[in-house]
Tab-separated table of C-alpha atoms in Angstrom:
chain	number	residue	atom	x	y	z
A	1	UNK	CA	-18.853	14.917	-59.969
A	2	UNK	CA	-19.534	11.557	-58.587
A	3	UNK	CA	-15.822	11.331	-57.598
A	4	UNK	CA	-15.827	14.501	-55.756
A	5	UNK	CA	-19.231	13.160	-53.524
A	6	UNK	CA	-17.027	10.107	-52.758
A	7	UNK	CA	-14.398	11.916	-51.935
A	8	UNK	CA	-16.515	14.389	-49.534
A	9	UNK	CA	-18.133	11.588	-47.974
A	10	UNK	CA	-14.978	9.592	-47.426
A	11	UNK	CA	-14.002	12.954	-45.861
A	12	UNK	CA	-16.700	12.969	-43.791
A	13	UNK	CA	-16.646	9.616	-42.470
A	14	UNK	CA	-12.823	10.126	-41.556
A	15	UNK	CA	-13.872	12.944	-39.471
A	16	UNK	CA	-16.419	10.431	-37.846
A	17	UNK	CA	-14.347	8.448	-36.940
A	18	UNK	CA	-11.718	10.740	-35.301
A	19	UNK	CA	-14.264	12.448	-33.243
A	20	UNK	CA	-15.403	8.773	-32.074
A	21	UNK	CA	-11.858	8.015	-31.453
A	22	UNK	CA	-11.608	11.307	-29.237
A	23	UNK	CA	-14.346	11.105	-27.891
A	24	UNK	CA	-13.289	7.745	-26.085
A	25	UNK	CA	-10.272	9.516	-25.610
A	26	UNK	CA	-12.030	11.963	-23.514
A	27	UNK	CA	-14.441	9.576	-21.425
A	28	UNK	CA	-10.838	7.817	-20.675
A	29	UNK	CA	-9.545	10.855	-19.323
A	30	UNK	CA	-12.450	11.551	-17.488
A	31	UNK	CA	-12.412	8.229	-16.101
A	32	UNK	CA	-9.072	8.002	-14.886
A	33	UNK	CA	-9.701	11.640	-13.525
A	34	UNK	CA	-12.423	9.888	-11.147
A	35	UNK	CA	-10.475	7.005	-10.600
A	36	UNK	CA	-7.020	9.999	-9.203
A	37	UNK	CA	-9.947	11.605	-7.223
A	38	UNK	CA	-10.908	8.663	-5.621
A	39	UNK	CA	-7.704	7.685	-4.844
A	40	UNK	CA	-6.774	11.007	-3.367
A	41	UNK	CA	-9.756	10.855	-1.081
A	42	UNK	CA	-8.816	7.087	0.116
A	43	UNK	CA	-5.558	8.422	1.045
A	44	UNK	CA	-7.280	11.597	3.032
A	45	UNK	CA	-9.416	8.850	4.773
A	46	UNK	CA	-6.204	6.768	5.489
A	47	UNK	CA	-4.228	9.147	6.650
A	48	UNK	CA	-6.918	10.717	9.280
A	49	UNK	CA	-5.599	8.725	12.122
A	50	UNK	CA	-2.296	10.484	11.331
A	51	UNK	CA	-1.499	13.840	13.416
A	52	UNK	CA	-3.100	12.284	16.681
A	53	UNK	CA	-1.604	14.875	18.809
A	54	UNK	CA	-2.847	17.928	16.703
A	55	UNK	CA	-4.931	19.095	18.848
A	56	UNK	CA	-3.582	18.554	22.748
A	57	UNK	CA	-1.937	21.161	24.294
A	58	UNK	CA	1.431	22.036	24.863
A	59	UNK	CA	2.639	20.633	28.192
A	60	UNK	CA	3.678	22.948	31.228
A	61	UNK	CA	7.584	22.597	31.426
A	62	UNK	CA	8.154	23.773	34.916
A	63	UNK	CA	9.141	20.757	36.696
A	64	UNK	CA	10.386	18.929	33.449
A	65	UNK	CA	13.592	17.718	33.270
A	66	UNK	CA	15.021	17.521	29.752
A	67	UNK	CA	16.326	14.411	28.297
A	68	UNK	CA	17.389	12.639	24.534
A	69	UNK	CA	15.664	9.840	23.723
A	70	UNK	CA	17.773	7.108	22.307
A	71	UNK	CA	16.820	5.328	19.482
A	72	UNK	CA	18.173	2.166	17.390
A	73	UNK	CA	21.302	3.398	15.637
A	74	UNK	CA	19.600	2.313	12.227
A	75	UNK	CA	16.636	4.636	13.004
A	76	UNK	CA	15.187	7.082	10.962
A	77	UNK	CA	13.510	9.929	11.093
A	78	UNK	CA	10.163	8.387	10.617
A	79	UNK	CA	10.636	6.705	13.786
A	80	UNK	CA	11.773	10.301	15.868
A	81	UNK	CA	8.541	11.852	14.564
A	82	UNK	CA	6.655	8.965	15.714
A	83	UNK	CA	7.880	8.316	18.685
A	84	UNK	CA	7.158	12.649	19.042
A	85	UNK	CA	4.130	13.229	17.246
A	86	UNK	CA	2.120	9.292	17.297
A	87	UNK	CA	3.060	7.772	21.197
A	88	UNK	CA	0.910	10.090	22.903
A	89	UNK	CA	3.779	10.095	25.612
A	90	UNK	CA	3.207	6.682	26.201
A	91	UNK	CA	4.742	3.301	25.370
A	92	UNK	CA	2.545	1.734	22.558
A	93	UNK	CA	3.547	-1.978	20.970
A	94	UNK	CA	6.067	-2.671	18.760
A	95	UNK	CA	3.304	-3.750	15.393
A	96	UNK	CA	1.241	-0.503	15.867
A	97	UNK	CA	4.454	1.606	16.062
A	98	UNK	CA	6.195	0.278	12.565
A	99	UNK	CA	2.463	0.800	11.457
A	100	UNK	CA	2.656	4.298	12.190
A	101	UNK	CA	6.262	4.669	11.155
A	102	UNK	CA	4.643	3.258	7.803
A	103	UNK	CA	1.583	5.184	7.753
A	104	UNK	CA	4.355	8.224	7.633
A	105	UNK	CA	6.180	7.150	4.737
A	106	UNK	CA	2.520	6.983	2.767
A	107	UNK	CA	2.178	10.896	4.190
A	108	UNK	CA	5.237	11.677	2.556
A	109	UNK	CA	4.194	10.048	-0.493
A	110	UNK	CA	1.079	11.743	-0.329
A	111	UNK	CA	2.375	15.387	-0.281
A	112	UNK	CA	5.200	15.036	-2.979
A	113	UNK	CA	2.324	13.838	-5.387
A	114	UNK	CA	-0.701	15.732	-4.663
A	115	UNK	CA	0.665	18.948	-2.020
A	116	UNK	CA	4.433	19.505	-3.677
A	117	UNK	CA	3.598	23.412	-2.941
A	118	UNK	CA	5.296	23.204	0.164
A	119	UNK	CA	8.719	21.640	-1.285
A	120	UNK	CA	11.093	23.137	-2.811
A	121	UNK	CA	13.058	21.559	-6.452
A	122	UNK	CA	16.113	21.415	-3.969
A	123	UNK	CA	13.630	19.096	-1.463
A	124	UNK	CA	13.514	16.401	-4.193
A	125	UNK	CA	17.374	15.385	-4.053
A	126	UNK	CA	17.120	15.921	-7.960
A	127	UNK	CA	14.730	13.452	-8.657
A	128	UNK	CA	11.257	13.701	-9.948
A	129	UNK	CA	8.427	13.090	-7.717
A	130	UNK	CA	7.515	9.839	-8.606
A	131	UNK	CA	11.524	8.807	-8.170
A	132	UNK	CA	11.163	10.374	-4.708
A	133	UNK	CA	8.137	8.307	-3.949
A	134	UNK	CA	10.230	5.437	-4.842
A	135	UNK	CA	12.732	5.834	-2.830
A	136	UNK	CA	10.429	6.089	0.636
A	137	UNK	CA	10.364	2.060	0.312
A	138	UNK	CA	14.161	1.466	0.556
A	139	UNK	CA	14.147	0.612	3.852
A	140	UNK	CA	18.061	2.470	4.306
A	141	UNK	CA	16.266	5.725	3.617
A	142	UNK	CA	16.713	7.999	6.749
A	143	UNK	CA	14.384	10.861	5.452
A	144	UNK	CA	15.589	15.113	5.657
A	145	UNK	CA	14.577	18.160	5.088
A	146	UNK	CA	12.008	17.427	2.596
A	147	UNK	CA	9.895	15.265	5.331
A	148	UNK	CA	10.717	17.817	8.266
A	149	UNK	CA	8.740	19.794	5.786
A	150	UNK	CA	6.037	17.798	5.473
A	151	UNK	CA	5.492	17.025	8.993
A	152	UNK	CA	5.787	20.413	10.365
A	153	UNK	CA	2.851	21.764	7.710
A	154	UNK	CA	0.774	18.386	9.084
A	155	UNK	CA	1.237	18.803	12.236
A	156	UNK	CA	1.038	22.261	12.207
A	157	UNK	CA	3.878	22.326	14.927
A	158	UNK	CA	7.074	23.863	14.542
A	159	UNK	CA	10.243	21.302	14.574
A	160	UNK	CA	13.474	22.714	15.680
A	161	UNK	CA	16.506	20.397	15.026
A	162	UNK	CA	20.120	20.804	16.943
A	163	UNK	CA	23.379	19.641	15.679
A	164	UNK	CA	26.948	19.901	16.808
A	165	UNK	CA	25.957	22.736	19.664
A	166	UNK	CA	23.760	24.999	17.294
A	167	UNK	CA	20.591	25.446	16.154
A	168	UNK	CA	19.552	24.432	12.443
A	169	UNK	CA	17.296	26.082	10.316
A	170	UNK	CA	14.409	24.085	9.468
A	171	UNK	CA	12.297	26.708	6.681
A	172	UNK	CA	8.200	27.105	7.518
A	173	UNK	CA	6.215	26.643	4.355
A	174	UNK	CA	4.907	30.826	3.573
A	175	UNK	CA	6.910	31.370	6.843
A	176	UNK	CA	4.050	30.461	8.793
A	177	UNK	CA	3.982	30.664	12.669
A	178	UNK	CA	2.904	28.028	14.945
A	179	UNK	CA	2.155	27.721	18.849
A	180	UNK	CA	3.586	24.624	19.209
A	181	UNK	CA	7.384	22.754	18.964
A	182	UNK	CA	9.138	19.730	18.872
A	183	UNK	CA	13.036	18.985	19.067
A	184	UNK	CA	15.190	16.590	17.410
A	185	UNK	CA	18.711	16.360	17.743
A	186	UNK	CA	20.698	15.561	14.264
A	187	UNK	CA	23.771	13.166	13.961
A	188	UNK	CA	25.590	14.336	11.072
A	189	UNK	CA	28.791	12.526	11.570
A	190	UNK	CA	27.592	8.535	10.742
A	191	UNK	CA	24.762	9.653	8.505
A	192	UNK	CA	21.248	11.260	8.852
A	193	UNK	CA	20.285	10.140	12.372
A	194	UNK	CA	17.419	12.025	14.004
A	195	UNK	CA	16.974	11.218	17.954
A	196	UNK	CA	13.982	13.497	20.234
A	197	UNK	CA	14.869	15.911	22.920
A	198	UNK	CA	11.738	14.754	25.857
A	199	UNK	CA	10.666	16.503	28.579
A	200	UNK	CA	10.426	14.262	32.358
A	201	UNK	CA	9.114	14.023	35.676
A	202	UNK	CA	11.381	13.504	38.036
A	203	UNK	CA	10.990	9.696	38.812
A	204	UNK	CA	9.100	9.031	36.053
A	205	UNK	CA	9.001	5.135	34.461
A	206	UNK	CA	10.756	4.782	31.062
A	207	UNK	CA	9.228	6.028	28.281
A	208	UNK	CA	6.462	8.221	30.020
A	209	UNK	CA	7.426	11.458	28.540
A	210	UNK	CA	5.995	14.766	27.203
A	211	UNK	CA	7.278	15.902	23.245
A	212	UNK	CA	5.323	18.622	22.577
A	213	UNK	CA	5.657	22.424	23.830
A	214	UNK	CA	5.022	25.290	23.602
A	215	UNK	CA	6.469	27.906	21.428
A	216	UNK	CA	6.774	30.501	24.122
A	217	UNK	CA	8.117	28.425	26.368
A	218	UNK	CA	11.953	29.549	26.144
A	219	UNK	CA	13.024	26.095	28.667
A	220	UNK	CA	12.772	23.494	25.912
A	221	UNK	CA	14.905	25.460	23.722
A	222	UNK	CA	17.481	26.194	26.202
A	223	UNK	CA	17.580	22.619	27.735
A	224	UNK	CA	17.855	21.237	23.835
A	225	UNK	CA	20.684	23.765	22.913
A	226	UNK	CA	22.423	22.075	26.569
A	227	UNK	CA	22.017	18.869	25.680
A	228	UNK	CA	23.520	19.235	22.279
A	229	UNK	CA	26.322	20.907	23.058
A	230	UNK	CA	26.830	18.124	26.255
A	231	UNK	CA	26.682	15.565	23.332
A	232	UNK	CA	29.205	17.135	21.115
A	233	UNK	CA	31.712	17.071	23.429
A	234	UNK	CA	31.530	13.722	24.421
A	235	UNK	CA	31.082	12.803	20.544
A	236	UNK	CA	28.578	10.958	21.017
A	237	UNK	CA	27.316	10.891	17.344
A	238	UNK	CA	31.254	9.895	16.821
């Protein structure tokens, strides 16, 4: 009898113990849960600043003139969008723009870990998020589809991309429809090379130009498809 109350108690303290042990388990859990929360909001806060030009308005395209914007053949298309989406039409120096072509890169990061709804499994080049995340700090990666994605849901501004003469298709997240547009024109000959189609005054100085439009406004498009198929003929992504 005596060896069976041992036994019971023994039993009893074992099950002590595990519920300590998962118990601590728990308050872990909940503590790195806090800690991911916290981390999520720091990048919310950090990332404000992004998507400057959210809110101005598409720019009146009657007396543009529409141009390509070259950029450094070892570009990518972190830079396109900033020089698009960050300038502000305006020349801005050459520390704050690699900040903002950084702060992108931590936006991409950002959605593959904590907003992947938008991407696809094909977006992620067969590797897992945190591979893709990874892979943002090699400074040889040019970016794709996966951050034309991204940018177009952030800022909430359609991106249409020519190559070779033609228009690509660049998929909306739910097929959602936006007011405003951007162009890029794609090199796919020497590699992923993304370069923006800008709107000019006549006269204007260098690098005073307008990126944004509107999605009604049929010129933009028109002037883009021009200007890529001017460009293929020359090869001058050859």
């Amino acid at each position: 009898m005596k060896s069976l109350i041992k036994s019971q108690q023994e039993e009893i303290e074992k099950l002590k113990s595990e519920r300590t042990e998962l118990e601590l388990e728990l308050h872990e859990l909940k503590r790195a849960s806090q800690e991911m929360k916290l981390i999520i909001e720091g990048l919310n806060n950090k990332l404000q600043h992004l998507g400057v030009t959210q809110e101005e308005e598409p720019v009146n395209t009657e007396s543009l003139n529409f141009i390509h914007k070259k950029m450094e053949p070892n570009s990518t298309i972190f830079d396109s969008v900033a020089y698009v989406f960050e300038r502000r039409g305006v020349e801005m120096p050459k520390e704050e723009f690699k900040r903002r072509v950084s702060a992108l890169k931590k936006l991409v990061a950002y959605y593959v870990l904590c907003k992947s709804s938008i991407l696809s499994t094909e977006d992620y080049q067969g590797k897992t998020p945190e591979e893709y995340v990874a892979m943002l700090e090699d400074e040889n990666y040019k970016g794709g589809l996966a951050e034309l994605k991204i940018f177009i849901d952030h800022y909430q501004t359609e991106i249409k991309v020519f190559s070779d003469g033609e228009l690509l298709s660049v998929p909306v997240h739910n097929n959602k429809s936006y007011e405003k547009v951007a162009l890029f024109l794609k090199d796919t000959a020497g590699g992923i090379h993304y370069e923006p189609i800008v709107g000019v005054l006549p006269d204007a100085e260098e690098g005073v130009d307008f990126t944004i439009f509107s999605i009604d406004d049929n010129k933009p498009y028109t002037e883009g498809l021009k200007i890529s198929k001017a460009l293929k003929e020359i090869e001058y992504f050859q």
